[in-house]
Tab-separated table of C-alpha atoms and ligand atoms in Angstrom:
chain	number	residue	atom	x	y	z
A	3	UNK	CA	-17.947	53.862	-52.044
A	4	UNK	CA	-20.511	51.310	-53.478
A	5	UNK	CA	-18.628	47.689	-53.874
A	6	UNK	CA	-19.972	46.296	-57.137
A	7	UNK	CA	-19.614	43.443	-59.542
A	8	UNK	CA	-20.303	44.006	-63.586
A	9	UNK	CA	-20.196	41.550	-66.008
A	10	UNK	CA	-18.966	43.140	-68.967
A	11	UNK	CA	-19.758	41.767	-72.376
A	12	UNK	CA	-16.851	40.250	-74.758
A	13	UNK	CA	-18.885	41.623	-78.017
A	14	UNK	CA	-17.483	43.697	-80.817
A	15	UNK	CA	-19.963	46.542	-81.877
A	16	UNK	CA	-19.263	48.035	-85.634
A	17	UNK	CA	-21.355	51.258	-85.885
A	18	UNK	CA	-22.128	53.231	-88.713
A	19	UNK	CA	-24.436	54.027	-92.048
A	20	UNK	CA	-23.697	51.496	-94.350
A	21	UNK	CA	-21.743	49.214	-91.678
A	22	UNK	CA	-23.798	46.237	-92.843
A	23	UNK	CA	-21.093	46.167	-95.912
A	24	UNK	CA	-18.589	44.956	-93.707
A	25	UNK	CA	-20.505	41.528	-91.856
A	26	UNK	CA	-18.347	39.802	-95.185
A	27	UNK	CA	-15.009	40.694	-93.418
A	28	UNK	CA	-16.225	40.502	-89.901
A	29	UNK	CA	-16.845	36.792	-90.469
A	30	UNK	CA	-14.022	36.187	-91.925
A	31	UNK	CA	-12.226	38.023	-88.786
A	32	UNK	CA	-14.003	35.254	-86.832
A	33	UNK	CA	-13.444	32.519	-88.740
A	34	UNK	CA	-16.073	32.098	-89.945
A	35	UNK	CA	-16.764	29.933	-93.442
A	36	UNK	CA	-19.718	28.312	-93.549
A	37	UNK	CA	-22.587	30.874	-92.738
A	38	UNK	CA	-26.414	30.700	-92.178
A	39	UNK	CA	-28.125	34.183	-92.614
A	40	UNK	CA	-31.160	34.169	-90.894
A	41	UNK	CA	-33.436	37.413	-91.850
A	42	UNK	CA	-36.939	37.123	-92.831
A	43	UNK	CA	-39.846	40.071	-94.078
A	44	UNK	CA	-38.768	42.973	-93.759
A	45	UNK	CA	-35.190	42.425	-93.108
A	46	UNK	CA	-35.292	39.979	-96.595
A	47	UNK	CA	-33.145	42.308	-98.479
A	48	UNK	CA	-30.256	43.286	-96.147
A	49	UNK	CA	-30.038	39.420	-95.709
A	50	UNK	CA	-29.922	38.815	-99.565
A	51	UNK	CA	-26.939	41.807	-99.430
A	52	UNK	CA	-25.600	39.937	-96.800
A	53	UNK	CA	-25.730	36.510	-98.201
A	54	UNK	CA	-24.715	37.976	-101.293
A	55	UNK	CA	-21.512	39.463	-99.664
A	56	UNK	CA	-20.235	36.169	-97.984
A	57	UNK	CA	-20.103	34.480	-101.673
A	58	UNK	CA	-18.815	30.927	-100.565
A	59	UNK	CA	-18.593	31.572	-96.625
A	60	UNK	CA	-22.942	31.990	-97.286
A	61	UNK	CA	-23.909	28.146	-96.341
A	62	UNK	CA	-27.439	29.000	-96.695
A	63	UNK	CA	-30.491	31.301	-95.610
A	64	UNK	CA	-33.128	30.512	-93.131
A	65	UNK	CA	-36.156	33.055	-94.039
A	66	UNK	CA	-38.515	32.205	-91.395
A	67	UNK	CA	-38.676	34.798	-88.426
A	68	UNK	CA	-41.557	34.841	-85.648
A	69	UNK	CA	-42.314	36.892	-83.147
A	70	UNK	CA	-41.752	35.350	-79.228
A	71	UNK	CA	-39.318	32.350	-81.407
A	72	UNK	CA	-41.505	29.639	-81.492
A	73	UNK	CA	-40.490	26.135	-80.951
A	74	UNK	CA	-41.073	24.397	-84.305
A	75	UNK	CA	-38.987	27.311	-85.981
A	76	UNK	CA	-36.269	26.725	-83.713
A	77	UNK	CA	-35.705	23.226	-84.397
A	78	UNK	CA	-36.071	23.655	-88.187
A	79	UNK	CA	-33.658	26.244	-87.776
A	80	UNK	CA	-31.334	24.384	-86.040
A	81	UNK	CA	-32.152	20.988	-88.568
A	82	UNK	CA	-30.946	23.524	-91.378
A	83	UNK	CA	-27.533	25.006	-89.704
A	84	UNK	CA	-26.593	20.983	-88.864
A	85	UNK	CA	-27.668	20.331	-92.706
A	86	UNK	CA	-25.373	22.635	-94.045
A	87	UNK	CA	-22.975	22.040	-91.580
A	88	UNK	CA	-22.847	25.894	-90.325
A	89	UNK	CA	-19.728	26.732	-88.449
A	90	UNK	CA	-21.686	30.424	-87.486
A	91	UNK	CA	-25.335	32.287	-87.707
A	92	UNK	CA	-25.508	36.000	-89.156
A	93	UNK	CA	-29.591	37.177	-87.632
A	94	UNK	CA	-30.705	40.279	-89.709
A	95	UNK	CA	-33.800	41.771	-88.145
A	96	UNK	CA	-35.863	42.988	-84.955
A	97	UNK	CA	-35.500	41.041	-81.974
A	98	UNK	CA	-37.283	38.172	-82.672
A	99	UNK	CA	-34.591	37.130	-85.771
A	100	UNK	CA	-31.601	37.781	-83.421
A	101	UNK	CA	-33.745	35.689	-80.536
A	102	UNK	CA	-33.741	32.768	-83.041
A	103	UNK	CA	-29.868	33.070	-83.772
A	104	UNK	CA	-29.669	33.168	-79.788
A	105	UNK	CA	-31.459	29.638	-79.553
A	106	UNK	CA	-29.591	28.048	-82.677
A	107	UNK	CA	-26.413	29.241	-81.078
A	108	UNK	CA	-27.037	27.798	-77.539
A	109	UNK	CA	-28.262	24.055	-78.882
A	110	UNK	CA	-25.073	23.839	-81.605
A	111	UNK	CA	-22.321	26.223	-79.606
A	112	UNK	CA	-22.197	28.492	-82.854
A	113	UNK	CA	-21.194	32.426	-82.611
A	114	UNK	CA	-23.531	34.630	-83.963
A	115	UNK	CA	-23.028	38.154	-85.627
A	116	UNK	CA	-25.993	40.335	-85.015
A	117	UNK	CA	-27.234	42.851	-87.634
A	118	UNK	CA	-30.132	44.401	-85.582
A	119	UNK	CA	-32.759	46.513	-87.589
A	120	UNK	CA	-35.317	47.564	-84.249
A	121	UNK	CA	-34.884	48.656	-80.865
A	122	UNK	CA	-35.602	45.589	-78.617
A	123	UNK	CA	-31.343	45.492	-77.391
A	124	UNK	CA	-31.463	41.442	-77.101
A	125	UNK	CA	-27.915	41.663	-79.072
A	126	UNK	CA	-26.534	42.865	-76.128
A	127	UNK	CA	-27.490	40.354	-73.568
A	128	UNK	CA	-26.871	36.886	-73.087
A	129	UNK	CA	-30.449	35.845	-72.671
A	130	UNK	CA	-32.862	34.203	-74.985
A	131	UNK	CA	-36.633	32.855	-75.048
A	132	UNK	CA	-38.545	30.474	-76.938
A	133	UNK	CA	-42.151	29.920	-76.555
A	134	UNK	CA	-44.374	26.731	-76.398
A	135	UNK	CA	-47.193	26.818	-74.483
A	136	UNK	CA	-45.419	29.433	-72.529
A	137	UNK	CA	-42.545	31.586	-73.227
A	138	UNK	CA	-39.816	30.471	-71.382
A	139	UNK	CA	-36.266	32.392	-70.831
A	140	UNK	CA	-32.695	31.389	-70.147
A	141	UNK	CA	-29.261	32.903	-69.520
A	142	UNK	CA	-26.559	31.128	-71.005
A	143	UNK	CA	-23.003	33.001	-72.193
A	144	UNK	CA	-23.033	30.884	-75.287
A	145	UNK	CA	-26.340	33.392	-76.760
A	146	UNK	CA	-24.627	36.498	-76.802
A	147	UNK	CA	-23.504	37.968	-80.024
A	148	UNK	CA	-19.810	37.485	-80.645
A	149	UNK	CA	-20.450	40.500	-82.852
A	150	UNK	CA	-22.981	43.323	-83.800
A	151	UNK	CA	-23.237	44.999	-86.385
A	152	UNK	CA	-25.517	48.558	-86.172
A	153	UNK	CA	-26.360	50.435	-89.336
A	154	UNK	CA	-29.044	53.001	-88.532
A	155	UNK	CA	-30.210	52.663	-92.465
A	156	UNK	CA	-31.549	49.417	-91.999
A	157	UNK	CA	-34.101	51.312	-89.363
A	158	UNK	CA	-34.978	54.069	-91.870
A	159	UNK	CA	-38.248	51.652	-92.953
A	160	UNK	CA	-39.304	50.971	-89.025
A	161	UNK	CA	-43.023	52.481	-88.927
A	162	UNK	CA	-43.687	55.207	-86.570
A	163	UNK	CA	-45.446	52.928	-84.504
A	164	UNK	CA	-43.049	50.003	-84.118
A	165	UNK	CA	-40.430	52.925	-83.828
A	166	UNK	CA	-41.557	54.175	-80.548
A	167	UNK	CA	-42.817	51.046	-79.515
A	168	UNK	CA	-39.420	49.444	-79.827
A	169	UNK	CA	-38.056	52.578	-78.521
A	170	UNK	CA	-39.765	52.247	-75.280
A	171	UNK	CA	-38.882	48.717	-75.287
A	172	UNK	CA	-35.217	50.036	-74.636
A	173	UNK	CA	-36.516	52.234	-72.192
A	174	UNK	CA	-37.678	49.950	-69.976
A	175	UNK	CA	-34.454	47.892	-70.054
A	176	UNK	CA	-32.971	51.516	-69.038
A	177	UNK	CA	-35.205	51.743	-66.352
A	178	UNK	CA	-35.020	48.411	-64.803
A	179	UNK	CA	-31.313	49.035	-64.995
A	180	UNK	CA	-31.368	52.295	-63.257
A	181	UNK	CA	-34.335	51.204	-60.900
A	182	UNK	CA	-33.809	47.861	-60.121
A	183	UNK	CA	-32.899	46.042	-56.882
A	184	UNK	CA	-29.862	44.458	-58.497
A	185	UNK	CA	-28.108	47.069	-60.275
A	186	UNK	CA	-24.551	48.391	-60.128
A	187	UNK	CA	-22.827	52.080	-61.059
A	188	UNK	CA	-21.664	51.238	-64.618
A	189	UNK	CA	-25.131	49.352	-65.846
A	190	UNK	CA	-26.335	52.687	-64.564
A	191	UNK	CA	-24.015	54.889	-66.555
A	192	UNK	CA	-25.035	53.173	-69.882
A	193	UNK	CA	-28.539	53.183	-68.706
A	194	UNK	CA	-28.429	57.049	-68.171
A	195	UNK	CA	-27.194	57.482	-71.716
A	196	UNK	CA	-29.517	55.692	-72.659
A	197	UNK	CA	-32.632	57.727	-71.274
A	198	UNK	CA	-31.147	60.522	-72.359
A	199	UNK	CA	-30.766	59.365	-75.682
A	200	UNK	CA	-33.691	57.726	-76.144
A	201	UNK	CA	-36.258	61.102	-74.045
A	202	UNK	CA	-34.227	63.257	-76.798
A	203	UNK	CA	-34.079	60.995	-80.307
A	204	UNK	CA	-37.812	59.399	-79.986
A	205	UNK	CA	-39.533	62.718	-80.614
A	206	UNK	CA	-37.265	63.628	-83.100
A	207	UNK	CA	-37.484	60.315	-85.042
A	208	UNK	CA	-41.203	60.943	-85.083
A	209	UNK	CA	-41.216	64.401	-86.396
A	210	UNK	CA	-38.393	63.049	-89.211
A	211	UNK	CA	-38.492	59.422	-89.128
A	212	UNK	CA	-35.763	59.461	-92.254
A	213	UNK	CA	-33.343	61.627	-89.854
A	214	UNK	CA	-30.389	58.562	-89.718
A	215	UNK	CA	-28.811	61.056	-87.140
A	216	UNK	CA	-31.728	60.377	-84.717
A	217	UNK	CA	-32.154	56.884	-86.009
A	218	UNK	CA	-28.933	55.895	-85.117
A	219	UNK	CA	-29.086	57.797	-81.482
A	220	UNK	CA	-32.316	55.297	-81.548
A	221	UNK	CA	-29.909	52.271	-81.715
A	222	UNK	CA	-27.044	53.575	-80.267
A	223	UNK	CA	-29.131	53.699	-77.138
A	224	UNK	CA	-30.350	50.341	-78.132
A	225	UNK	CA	-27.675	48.580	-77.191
A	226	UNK	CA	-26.287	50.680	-73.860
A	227	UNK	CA	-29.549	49.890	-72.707
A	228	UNK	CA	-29.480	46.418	-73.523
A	229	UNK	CA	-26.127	45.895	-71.544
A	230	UNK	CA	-27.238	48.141	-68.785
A	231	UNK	CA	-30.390	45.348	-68.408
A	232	UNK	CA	-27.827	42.336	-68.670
A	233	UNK	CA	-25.792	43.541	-65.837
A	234	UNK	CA	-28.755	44.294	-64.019
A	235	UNK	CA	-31.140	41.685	-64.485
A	236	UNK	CA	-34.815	41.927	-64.918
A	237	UNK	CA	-37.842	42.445	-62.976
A	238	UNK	CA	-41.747	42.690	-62.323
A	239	UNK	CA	-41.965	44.753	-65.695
A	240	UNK	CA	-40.040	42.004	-68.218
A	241	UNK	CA	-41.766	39.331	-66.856
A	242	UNK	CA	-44.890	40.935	-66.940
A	243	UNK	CA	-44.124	41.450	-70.857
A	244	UNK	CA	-43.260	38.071	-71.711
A	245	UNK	CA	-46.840	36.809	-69.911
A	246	UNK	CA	-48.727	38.491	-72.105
A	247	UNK	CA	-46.579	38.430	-75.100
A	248	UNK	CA	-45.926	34.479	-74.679
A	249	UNK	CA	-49.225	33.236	-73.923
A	250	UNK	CA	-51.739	35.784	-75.398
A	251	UNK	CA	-49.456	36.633	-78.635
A	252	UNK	CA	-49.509	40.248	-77.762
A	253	UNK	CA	-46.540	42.449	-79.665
A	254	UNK	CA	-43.711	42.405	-77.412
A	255	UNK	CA	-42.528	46.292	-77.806
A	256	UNK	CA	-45.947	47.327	-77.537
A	257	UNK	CA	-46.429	45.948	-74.274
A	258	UNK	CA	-43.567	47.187	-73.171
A	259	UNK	CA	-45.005	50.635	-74.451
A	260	UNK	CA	-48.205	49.938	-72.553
A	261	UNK	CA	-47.204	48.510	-69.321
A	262	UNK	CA	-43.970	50.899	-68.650
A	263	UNK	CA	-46.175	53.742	-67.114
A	264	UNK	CA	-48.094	51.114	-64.612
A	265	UNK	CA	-45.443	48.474	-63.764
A	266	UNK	CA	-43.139	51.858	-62.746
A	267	UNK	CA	-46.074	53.279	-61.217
A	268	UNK	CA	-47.025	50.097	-58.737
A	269	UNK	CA	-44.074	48.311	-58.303
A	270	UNK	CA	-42.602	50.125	-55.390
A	271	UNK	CA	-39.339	47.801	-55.529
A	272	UNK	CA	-37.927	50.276	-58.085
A	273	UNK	CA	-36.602	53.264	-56.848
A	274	UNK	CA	-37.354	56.512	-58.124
A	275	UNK	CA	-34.356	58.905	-57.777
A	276	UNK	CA	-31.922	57.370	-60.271
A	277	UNK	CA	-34.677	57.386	-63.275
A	278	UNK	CA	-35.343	61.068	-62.294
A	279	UNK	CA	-31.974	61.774	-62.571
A	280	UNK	CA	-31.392	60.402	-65.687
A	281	UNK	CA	-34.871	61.959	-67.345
A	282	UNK	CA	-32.861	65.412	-66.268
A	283	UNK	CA	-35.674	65.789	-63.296
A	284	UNK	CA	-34.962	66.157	-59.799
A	285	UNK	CA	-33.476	63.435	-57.700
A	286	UNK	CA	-36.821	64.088	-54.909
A	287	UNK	CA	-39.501	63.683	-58.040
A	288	UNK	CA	-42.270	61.798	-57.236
A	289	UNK	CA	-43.252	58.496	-58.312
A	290	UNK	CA	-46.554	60.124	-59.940
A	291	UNK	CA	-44.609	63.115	-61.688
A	292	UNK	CA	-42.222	59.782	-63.077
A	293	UNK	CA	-44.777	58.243	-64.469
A	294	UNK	CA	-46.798	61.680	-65.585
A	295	UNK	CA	-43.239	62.697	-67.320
A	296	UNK	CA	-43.151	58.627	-69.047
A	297	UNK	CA	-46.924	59.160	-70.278
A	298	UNK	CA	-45.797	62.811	-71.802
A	299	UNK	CA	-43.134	60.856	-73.861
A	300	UNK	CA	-45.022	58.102	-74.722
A	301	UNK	CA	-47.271	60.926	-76.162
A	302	UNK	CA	-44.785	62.783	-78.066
A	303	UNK	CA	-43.170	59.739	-79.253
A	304	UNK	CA	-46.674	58.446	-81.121
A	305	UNK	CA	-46.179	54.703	-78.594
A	306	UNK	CA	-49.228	52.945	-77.767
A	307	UNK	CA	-50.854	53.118	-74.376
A	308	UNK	CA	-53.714	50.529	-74.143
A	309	UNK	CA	-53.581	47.224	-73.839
A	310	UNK	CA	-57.109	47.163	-74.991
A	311	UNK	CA	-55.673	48.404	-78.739
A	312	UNK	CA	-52.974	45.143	-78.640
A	313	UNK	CA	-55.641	42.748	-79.116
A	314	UNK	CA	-56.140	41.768	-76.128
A	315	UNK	CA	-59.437	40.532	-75.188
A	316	UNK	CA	-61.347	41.874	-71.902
A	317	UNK	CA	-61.925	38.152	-70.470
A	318	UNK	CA	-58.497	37.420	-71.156
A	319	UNK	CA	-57.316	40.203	-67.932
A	320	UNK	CA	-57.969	37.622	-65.628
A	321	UNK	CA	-56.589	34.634	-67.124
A	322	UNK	CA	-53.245	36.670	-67.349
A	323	UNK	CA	-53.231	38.222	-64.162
A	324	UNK	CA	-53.740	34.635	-62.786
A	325	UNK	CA	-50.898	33.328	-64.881
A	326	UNK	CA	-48.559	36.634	-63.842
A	327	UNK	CA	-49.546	35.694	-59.937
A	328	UNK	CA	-48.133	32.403	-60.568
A	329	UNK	CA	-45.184	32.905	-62.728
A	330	UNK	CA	-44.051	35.950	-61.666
A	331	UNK	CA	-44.802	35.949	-57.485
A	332	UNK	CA	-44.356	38.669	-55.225
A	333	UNK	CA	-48.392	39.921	-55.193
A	334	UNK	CA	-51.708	38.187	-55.518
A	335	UNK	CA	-54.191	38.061	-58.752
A	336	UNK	CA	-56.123	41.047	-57.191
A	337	UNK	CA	-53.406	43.093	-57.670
A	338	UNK	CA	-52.042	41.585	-60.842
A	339	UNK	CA	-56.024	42.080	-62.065
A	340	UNK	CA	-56.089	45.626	-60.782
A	341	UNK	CA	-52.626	46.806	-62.096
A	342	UNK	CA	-53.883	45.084	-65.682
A	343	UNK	CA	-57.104	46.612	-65.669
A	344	UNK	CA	-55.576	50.086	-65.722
A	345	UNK	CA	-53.032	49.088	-68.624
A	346	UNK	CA	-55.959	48.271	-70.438
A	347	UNK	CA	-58.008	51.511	-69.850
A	348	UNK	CA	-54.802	53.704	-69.800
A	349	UNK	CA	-56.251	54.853	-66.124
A	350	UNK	CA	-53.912	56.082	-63.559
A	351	UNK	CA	-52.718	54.302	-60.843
A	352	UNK	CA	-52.643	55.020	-57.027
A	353	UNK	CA	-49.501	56.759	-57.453
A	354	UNK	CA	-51.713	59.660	-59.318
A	355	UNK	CA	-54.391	60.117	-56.745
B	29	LIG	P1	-39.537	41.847	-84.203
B	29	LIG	O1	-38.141	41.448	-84.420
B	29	LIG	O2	-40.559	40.756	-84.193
B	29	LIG	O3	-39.945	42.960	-85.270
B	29	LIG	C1	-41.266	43.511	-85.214
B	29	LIG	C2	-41.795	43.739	-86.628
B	29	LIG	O4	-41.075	44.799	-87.221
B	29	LIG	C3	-41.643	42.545	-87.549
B	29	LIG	O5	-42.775	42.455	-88.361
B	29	LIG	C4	-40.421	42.895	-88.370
B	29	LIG	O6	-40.424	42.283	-89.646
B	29	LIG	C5	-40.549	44.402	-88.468
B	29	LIG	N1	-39.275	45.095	-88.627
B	29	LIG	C6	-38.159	44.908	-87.898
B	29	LIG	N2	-37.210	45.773	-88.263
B	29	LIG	C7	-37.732	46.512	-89.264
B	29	LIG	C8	-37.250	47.596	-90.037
B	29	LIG	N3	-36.040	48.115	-89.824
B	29	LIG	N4	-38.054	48.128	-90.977
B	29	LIG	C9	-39.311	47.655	-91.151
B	29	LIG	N5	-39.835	46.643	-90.439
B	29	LIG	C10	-39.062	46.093	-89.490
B	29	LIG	O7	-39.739	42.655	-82.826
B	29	LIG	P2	-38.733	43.229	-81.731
B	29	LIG	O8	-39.554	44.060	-80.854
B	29	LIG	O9	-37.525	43.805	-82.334
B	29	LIG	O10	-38.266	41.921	-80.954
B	29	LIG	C11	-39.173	41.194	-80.172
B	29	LIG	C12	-38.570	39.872	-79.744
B	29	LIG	O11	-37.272	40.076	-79.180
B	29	LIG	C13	-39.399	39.185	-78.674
B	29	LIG	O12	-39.392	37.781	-78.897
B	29	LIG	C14	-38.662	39.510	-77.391
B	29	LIG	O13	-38.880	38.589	-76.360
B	29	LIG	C15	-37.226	39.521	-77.865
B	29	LIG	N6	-36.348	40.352	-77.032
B	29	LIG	C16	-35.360	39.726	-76.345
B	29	LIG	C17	-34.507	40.453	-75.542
B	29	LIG	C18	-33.404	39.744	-74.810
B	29	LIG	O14	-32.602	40.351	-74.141
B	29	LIG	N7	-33.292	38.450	-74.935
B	29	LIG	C19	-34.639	41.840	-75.459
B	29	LIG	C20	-35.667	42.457	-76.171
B	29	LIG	C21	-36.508	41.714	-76.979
């Protein structure tokens, strides 16, 4: 018997098509009367509905959304909730609007309902980042969701790219869950549903991306992978992601798309056998046919697989594989450089030859 402790998460999930109807009443369940929406772009108009729906509980909208929740936006945001004296936050978005609610809720103690419309799974974890020069994360109780609220037709509009991007996004989390040094048997569970969901759904999203069956297996694994990662904790990969998403502006889900094949591949902390198992392969699979069988998916699923197509320039490698040797610890620049150099490329590791 393995002795274990799992923190499990006091957050309501309402799942469903057309669930984003009933945020109105779930505020109220809370509460709530005096509500900031915060949902920007894309998510605009499922934050108008939204708004629209809380009538006098709405105490105003913040539109502005950024990727990596910058700084500046996170004080105005919280200026604006103090202004109009909000009592709770409703995000509508990808992860970066539900990051922002995360912040606003940690610096004023507010509860936030979550209406996610991507992949990234921060709903379901209790950590949140905000970026200056550098993006820098916390853990604090106070940023998790009270409440979140999935409807997979909010998704319908997520481009094929940013679909499997986002997709692999939760994939890692299910990995680093299942793989991990710090892991226990029920982040595991979820994090098994989750690669099966997510190994099944992604191709299937791509061949129909207006399938809300497959969508909402999309999210649904969104979110077991999201608590399987924040019972687990993070590792090598994550913080990896948020180097060159932080400081070089890179997409977050696409480097998670990228890097997934080469941070599994070299980081020989994360054990093997339980990802196998999940991805329906052999427990004795080898690291290479792991990463071989990731690379197939990331195929089929349409995800990006160079670093070089993220915008990152060449002279930059070394810059971030100098900032990953000191942030992140555990190997030198060399190997930082080297392990960076074949993201870039999309050229197999060691673990191939
Ligand atoms: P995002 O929220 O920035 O969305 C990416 C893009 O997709 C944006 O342009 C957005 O407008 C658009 N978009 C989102 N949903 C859409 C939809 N349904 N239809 C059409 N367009 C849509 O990106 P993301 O990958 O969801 O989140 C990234 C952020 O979340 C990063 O800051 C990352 O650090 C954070 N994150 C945090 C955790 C955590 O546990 N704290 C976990 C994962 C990600």
């Amino acid at each position: 018997m393995e002795p274990f402790v799992h923190q499990a998460a006091a957050t309501r999930v309402v799942f469903g098509a057309g669930s984003l109807a009933r945020v109105p009443s779930e505020c109220q369940e809370l509460g709530l009367r005096r509500v900031l929406v915060l949902a920007g772009g894309s998510a605009s108009a499922a934050g108008r509905q939204v708004a629209t729906g809380l009538g006098e509980r709405c105490a105003g909208w913040f539109p502005e959304v950024a990727q990596h929740v910058p700084e500046p936006l996170v004080e105005r945001a919280v200026a604006q909730a103090r202004a109009v004296a909000a009592d709770g936050l409703c995000s509508v978005g990808g992860g970066s609007a539900t990051g922002l609610a995360k912040a606003v809720a940690v610096a004023l103690d507010l509860p936030v309902i979550a209406v996610p419309t991507t992949y990234a799974g921060s709903e379901a974890t209790p950590v949140y980042g905000i970026t200056g020069t550098r993006k820098r994360t916390a853990t604090d109780p106070r940023a998790r969701p009270r409440v979140v609220v999935y409807d997979p037709r909010l998704s319908l509009g997520l481009p094929a790219r940013a679909t499997a991007a986002s997709g692999f996004n939760a994939l890692a989390h299910a990995v680093a869950a299942l793989a991990g040094p710090t892991t226990d048997p029920l982040a595991r569970l979820y994090a098994t549903e989750a690669v099966r969901l997510l190994t099944t759904a992604l191709p299937q999203v791509r061949a129909d991306p207006t399938g809300l069956a497959a969508r909402g297996r999309l999210l649904w694994a969104a979110w077991l992978a999201g608590s399987a990662l924040a019972a687990a904790g993070t590792g090598l990969h994550h913080r990896l992601c948020h180097v060159l998403g932080g400081s070089f502006g890179l997409v977050h889900a696409d480097v998670h798309a990228v890097l997934l094949p080469h941070t599994l591949g070299a980081d020989e902390s994360l054990t093997v056998a339980p990802v196998a198992r999940a991805w329906g392969l052999p427990a004795q699979t080898s690291r290479a046919a792991l990463v071989a069988a990731v690379r197939e998916l990331a195929g089929r699923a349409g995800a990006p697989t160079r670093l070089a197509e993220l915008g990152l320039a060449p002279e930059q490698l070394t810059t971030a594989a100098a900032q990953a040797a000191e942030v992140i610890g555990g190997h030198d620049i060399t190997w930082f450089s080297a392990l960076l150099t074949r993201a870039y490329h999309d050229e197999p590791g060691k673990e191939q030859q």
